[in-house]
């Protein structure tokens, strides 16, 4: 993996950091010398990520919080700044409610739940950390969409709409905040072989999904983490408002 020495000493918050892509991203930032706060709802899983980072000499802490709760996010901000300092990079990765549901069976309750989990949570997270970045005149925000937000898929309608909304949220924020020194970019992974997907998808289906990509394999959490490092680095200093499709060639524009 490419090294980014400029990330050494920066403070990074990763929501959805207890497992999968978020955990891999937290470990990747810590390996570059960043001070990392991982956020999620599973205290035990978060503790495992923090312990793994500490075992190799990295600096990390965790805050257990529901990112659909503005008050909980305010606590995340307060604890992070108290222990690690002002936040330089915000990786708003919480979400993931894509289980297929035929639209006639998609209830109003489920629709609202998915939009809250995948779209509103990102808005609330960014809104919480934005004042400090604006005050300092610098910052990097990375949002997490999905290939399901880039073109129709087998995921449920609410998930596709929420993730398409994240692309526009990113573009709007990038346009609004660029003159204030803040870059905002988005990652949109295709099928990533996390612990959850490995357990939920039979091997035969995994192989079929892999062959559907021009680069015929499933993505790995580290593939997404590597892109997050680049977007946070000085090498991406003139990139803002983009959606980077980490999709093995399956999404091309």
Short mmCIF file of C-alpha atoms in Angstrom, two decimals:
data_model
loop_
_atom_site.label_atom_id
_atom_site.label_comp_id
_atom_site.label_asym_id
_atom_site.label_seq_id
_atom_site.Cartn_x
_atom_site.Cartn_y
_atom_site.Cartn_z
CA UNK A 1 0.00 0.00 0.00
CA UNK A 2 1.26 3.48 -0.84
CA UNK A 3 2.62 5.43 2.12
CA UNK A 4 1.31 8.90 3.01
CA UNK A 5 3.66 10.41 5.61
CA UNK A 6 1.66 13.65 5.64
CA UNK A 7 -1.13 11.78 7.47
CA UNK A 8 1.17 11.22 10.45
CA UNK A 9 -0.24 13.05 13.45
CA UNK A 10 -3.58 13.93 11.90
CA UNK A 11 -6.79 13.18 13.77
CA UNK A 12 -9.25 10.97 11.93
CA UNK A 13 -12.80 9.92 12.84
CA UNK A 14 -14.26 6.83 11.16
CA UNK A 15 -17.94 6.09 11.68
CA UNK A 16 -19.12 2.56 10.97
CA UNK A 17 -15.69 1.62 12.26
CA UNK A 18 -16.43 -1.54 14.20
CA UNK A 19 -15.94 -3.98 11.32
CA UNK A 20 -15.58 -4.37 7.57
CA UNK A 21 -14.63 -1.33 5.50
CA UNK A 22 -14.69 1.05 8.46
CA UNK A 23 -12.39 -1.09 10.58
CA UNK A 24 -9.97 -1.60 7.68
CA UNK A 25 -9.94 2.15 7.07
CA UNK A 26 -9.27 2.90 10.73
CA UNK A 27 -6.35 0.47 10.74
CA UNK A 28 -4.98 1.94 7.51
CA UNK A 29 -5.00 5.50 8.85
CA UNK A 30 -3.43 4.40 12.12
CA UNK A 31 -0.67 2.60 10.19
CA UNK A 32 0.18 5.98 8.62
CA UNK A 33 0.57 7.51 12.08
CA UNK A 34 -2.85 9.15 12.33
CA UNK A 35 -4.70 9.30 15.63
CA UNK A 36 -7.98 7.50 15.01
CA UNK A 37 -11.37 7.50 16.70
CA UNK A 38 -13.60 4.62 15.61
CA UNK A 39 -17.33 5.03 16.08
CA UNK A 40 -20.09 2.44 16.02
CA UNK A 41 -22.82 0.79 18.06
CA UNK A 42 -20.98 -2.40 19.06
CA UNK A 43 -18.65 -1.60 21.93
CA UNK A 44 -17.00 -5.01 21.93
CA UNK A 45 -16.22 -4.89 18.20
CA UNK A 46 -14.91 -1.33 18.51
CA UNK A 47 -12.67 -2.45 21.35
CA UNK A 48 -11.23 -5.16 19.13
CA UNK A 49 -10.33 -2.60 16.45
CA UNK A 50 -8.70 -0.30 19.00
CA UNK A 51 -6.76 -3.18 20.54
CA UNK A 52 -5.52 -4.34 17.12
CA UNK A 53 -4.29 -0.84 16.32
CA UNK A 54 -2.61 -0.48 19.70
CA UNK A 55 -0.92 -3.87 19.35
CA UNK A 56 1.12 -2.58 16.42
CA UNK A 57 1.95 0.75 18.01
CA UNK A 58 -0.89 2.88 16.65
CA UNK A 59 -3.04 5.41 18.46
CA UNK A 60 -6.77 4.82 18.59
CA UNK A 61 -9.84 5.29 20.74
CA UNK A 62 -13.48 4.37 20.34
CA UNK A 63 -16.83 5.95 21.10
CA UNK A 64 -19.99 3.88 21.10
CA UNK A 65 -22.70 5.93 19.44
CA UNK A 66 -25.70 5.79 17.12
CA UNK A 67 -24.90 8.19 14.28
CA UNK A 68 -28.59 8.85 13.62
CA UNK A 69 -28.61 10.64 17.01
CA UNK A 70 -27.34 14.23 16.89
CA UNK A 71 -26.73 14.30 20.65
CA UNK A 72 -24.62 11.14 20.44
CA UNK A 73 -22.58 12.67 17.62
CA UNK A 74 -21.94 15.78 19.69
CA UNK A 75 -20.49 13.47 22.35
CA UNK A 76 -18.26 11.82 19.76
CA UNK A 77 -16.91 15.22 18.75
CA UNK A 78 -16.31 16.28 22.33
CA UNK A 79 -14.53 13.08 23.35
CA UNK A 80 -12.41 12.97 20.20
CA UNK A 81 -11.20 16.54 20.51
CA UNK A 82 -10.53 16.12 24.22
CA UNK A 83 -8.40 13.00 23.74
CA UNK A 84 -6.95 13.33 20.23
CA UNK A 85 -7.27 16.96 19.21
CA UNK A 86 -9.13 18.78 16.42
CA UNK A 87 -10.45 16.51 13.67
CA UNK A 88 -8.64 16.75 10.33
CA UNK A 89 -10.34 13.90 8.46
CA UNK A 90 -13.91 12.67 8.79
CA UNK A 91 -14.73 9.33 7.18
CA UNK A 92 -18.52 9.07 7.43
CA UNK A 93 -18.87 5.37 6.60
CA UNK A 94 -21.81 4.24 8.75
CA UNK A 95 -24.75 2.70 6.88
CA UNK A 96 -25.49 -0.40 4.88
CA UNK A 97 -29.17 -1.36 4.72
CA UNK A 98 -29.22 -2.82 1.24
CA UNK A 99 -30.97 -6.15 1.80
CA UNK A 100 -33.23 -6.78 -1.23
CA UNK A 101 -36.92 -6.07 -0.69
CA UNK A 102 -39.44 -5.90 -3.56
CA UNK A 103 -40.80 -2.35 -3.71
CA UNK A 104 -44.46 -3.39 -3.12
CA UNK A 105 -43.26 -4.94 0.15
CA UNK A 106 -41.13 -1.95 1.19
CA UNK A 107 -43.02 -0.41 4.08
CA UNK A 108 -43.03 3.28 4.94
CA UNK A 109 -41.30 2.40 8.22
CA UNK A 110 -38.50 0.55 6.44
CA UNK A 111 -38.12 3.34 3.86
CA UNK A 112 -37.61 5.92 6.61
CA UNK A 113 -35.30 3.61 8.54
CA UNK A 114 -32.99 3.08 5.54
CA UNK A 115 -32.87 6.77 4.64
CA UNK A 116 -32.08 7.64 8.25
CA UNK A 117 -29.37 4.99 8.47
CA UNK A 118 -27.65 5.73 5.16
CA UNK A 119 -28.35 9.37 4.30
CA UNK A 120 -29.54 11.35 7.30
CA UNK A 121 -26.79 9.85 9.46
CA UNK A 122 -24.15 11.22 7.08
CA UNK A 123 -25.76 14.66 7.06
CA UNK A 124 -25.84 14.71 10.87
CA UNK A 125 -22.25 13.49 11.12
CA UNK A 126 -20.90 16.10 8.72
CA UNK A 127 -22.95 18.85 10.33
CA UNK A 128 -21.49 17.95 13.73
CA UNK A 129 -17.84 18.14 12.65
CA UNK A 130 -18.16 20.96 10.14
CA UNK A 131 -18.03 23.99 12.48
CA UNK A 132 -14.56 23.06 13.75
CA UNK A 133 -13.24 22.53 10.23
CA UNK A 134 -14.70 25.85 9.12
CA UNK A 135 -13.15 27.63 12.07
CA UNK A 136 -9.72 26.18 11.23
CA UNK A 137 -10.16 26.72 7.49
CA UNK A 138 -9.23 23.17 6.56
CA UNK A 139 -10.56 19.63 6.60
CA UNK A 140 -11.26 16.53 4.58
CA UNK A 141 -14.60 14.72 4.52
CA UNK A 142 -15.05 11.31 2.88
CA UNK A 143 -18.58 9.98 2.50
CA UNK A 144 -19.60 6.42 1.68
CA UNK A 145 -22.12 5.66 -1.06
CA UNK A 146 -22.45 2.39 -2.98
CA UNK A 147 -22.59 1.03 -6.50
CA UNK A 148 -26.32 0.72 -5.74
CA UNK A 149 -26.47 4.51 -5.68
CA UNK A 150 -24.77 4.74 -9.06
CA UNK A 151 -27.10 2.51 -11.05
CA UNK A 152 -30.13 0.29 -10.31
CA UNK A 153 -29.28 -2.94 -8.53
CA UNK A 154 -30.85 -5.76 -6.57
CA UNK A 155 -30.65 -3.71 -3.36
CA UNK A 156 -33.91 -2.27 -2.05
CA UNK A 157 -35.20 0.98 -3.53
CA UNK A 158 -34.66 3.02 -0.36
CA UNK A 159 -31.01 1.99 -0.22
CA UNK A 160 -30.43 2.95 -3.85
CA UNK A 161 -32.12 6.32 -3.37
CA UNK A 162 -30.24 7.03 -0.14
CA UNK A 163 -26.90 6.26 -1.72
CA UNK A 164 -27.67 8.31 -4.81
CA UNK A 165 -28.48 11.10 -2.38
CA UNK A 166 -25.06 10.72 -0.81
CA UNK A 167 -23.46 11.46 -4.17
CA UNK A 168 -25.38 14.73 -4.43
CA UNK A 169 -24.72 15.54 -0.77
CA UNK A 170 -21.01 15.19 -1.54
CA UNK A 171 -21.17 17.35 -4.65
CA UNK A 172 -23.19 20.06 -2.92
CA UNK A 173 -20.89 20.19 0.10
CA UNK A 174 -17.79 20.23 -2.08
CA UNK A 175 -19.10 23.23 -4.01
CA UNK A 176 -20.21 25.06 -0.87
CA UNK A 177 -17.19 24.32 1.31
CA UNK A 178 -14.30 24.34 -1.15
CA UNK A 179 -13.76 28.10 -0.83
CA UNK A 180 -13.52 27.58 2.94
CA UNK A 181 -10.66 25.07 2.65
CA UNK A 182 -12.65 21.84 3.05
CA UNK A 183 -12.58 19.01 0.53
CA UNK A 184 -15.48 16.54 0.31
CA UNK A 185 -15.29 13.33 -1.73
CA UNK A 186 -17.23 10.08 -1.90
CA UNK A 187 -16.40 6.39 -2.20
CA UNK A 188 -18.88 4.07 -3.91
CA UNK A 189 -17.88 0.41 -3.51
CA UNK A 190 -19.38 -2.51 -5.36
CA UNK A 191 -19.57 -5.90 -3.59
CA UNK A 192 -16.94 -5.98 -0.84
CA UNK A 193 -16.05 -9.24 0.84
CA UNK A 194 -16.51 -8.21 4.46
CA UNK A 195 -17.23 -10.57 7.34
CA UNK A 196 -20.93 -9.86 6.87
CA UNK A 197 -21.07 -10.54 3.12
CA UNK A 198 -18.86 -13.62 3.43
CA UNK A 199 -21.30 -15.07 5.96
CA UNK A 200 -24.44 -14.04 4.08
CA UNK A 201 -23.56 -14.94 0.48
CA UNK A 202 -22.92 -18.59 -0.49
CA UNK A 203 -19.59 -19.26 -2.17
CA UNK A 204 -21.22 -20.12 -5.50
CA UNK A 205 -22.99 -16.75 -5.55
CA UNK A 206 -19.76 -14.99 -4.55
CA UNK A 207 -18.10 -16.53 -7.60
CA UNK A 208 -20.93 -15.40 -9.86
CA UNK A 209 -20.72 -11.87 -8.47
CA UNK A 210 -16.96 -11.82 -8.97
CA UNK A 211 -17.34 -12.75 -12.63
CA UNK A 212 -19.79 -9.87 -13.13
CA UNK A 213 -16.89 -7.43 -12.65
CA UNK A 214 -14.43 -6.66 -15.48
CA UNK A 215 -11.74 -7.18 -12.84
CA UNK A 216 -13.16 -10.58 -11.88
CA UNK A 217 -12.97 -10.72 -8.12
CA UNK A 218 -14.88 -9.28 -5.20
CA UNK A 219 -13.52 -6.19 -3.53
CA UNK A 220 -11.75 -6.31 -0.19
CA UNK A 221 -12.06 -3.83 2.67
CA UNK A 222 -8.44 -2.88 2.06
CA UNK A 223 -9.28 -1.81 -1.50
CA UNK A 224 -11.64 0.83 -0.12
CA UNK A 225 -9.32 1.81 2.71
CA UNK A 226 -6.51 2.46 0.22
CA UNK A 227 -8.75 4.86 -1.68
CA UNK A 228 -9.73 6.63 1.54
CA UNK A 229 -6.06 7.20 2.37
CA UNK A 230 -5.46 8.71 -1.05
CA UNK A 231 -8.47 11.04 -0.82
CA UNK A 232 -7.27 12.26 2.59
CA UNK A 233 -3.70 12.75 1.40
CA UNK A 234 -2.00 15.82 -0.02
CA UNK A 235 -1.86 13.98 -3.35
CA UNK A 236 -5.62 14.58 -3.63
CA UNK A 237 -5.40 18.25 -2.66
CA UNK A 238 -7.11 19.37 -5.89
CA UNK A 239 -9.83 16.76 -5.80
CA UNK A 240 -13.23 17.60 -4.38
CA UNK A 241 -16.78 16.62 -5.24
CA UNK A 242 -15.81 13.36 -6.93
CA UNK A 243 -17.32 9.93 -6.43
CA UNK A 244 -14.65 7.27 -6.73
CA UNK A 245 -16.20 3.99 -7.86
CA UNK A 246 -14.31 1.21 -6.08
CA UNK A 247 -16.08 -1.30 -8.23
CA UNK A 248 -13.66 -3.47 -10.19
CA UNK A 249 -14.63 -1.72 -13.42
CA UNK A 250 -18.32 -2.49 -13.01
CA UNK A 251 -19.26 1.22 -12.77
CA UNK A 252 -17.59 3.33 -15.42
CA UNK A 253 -19.31 6.68 -15.30
#
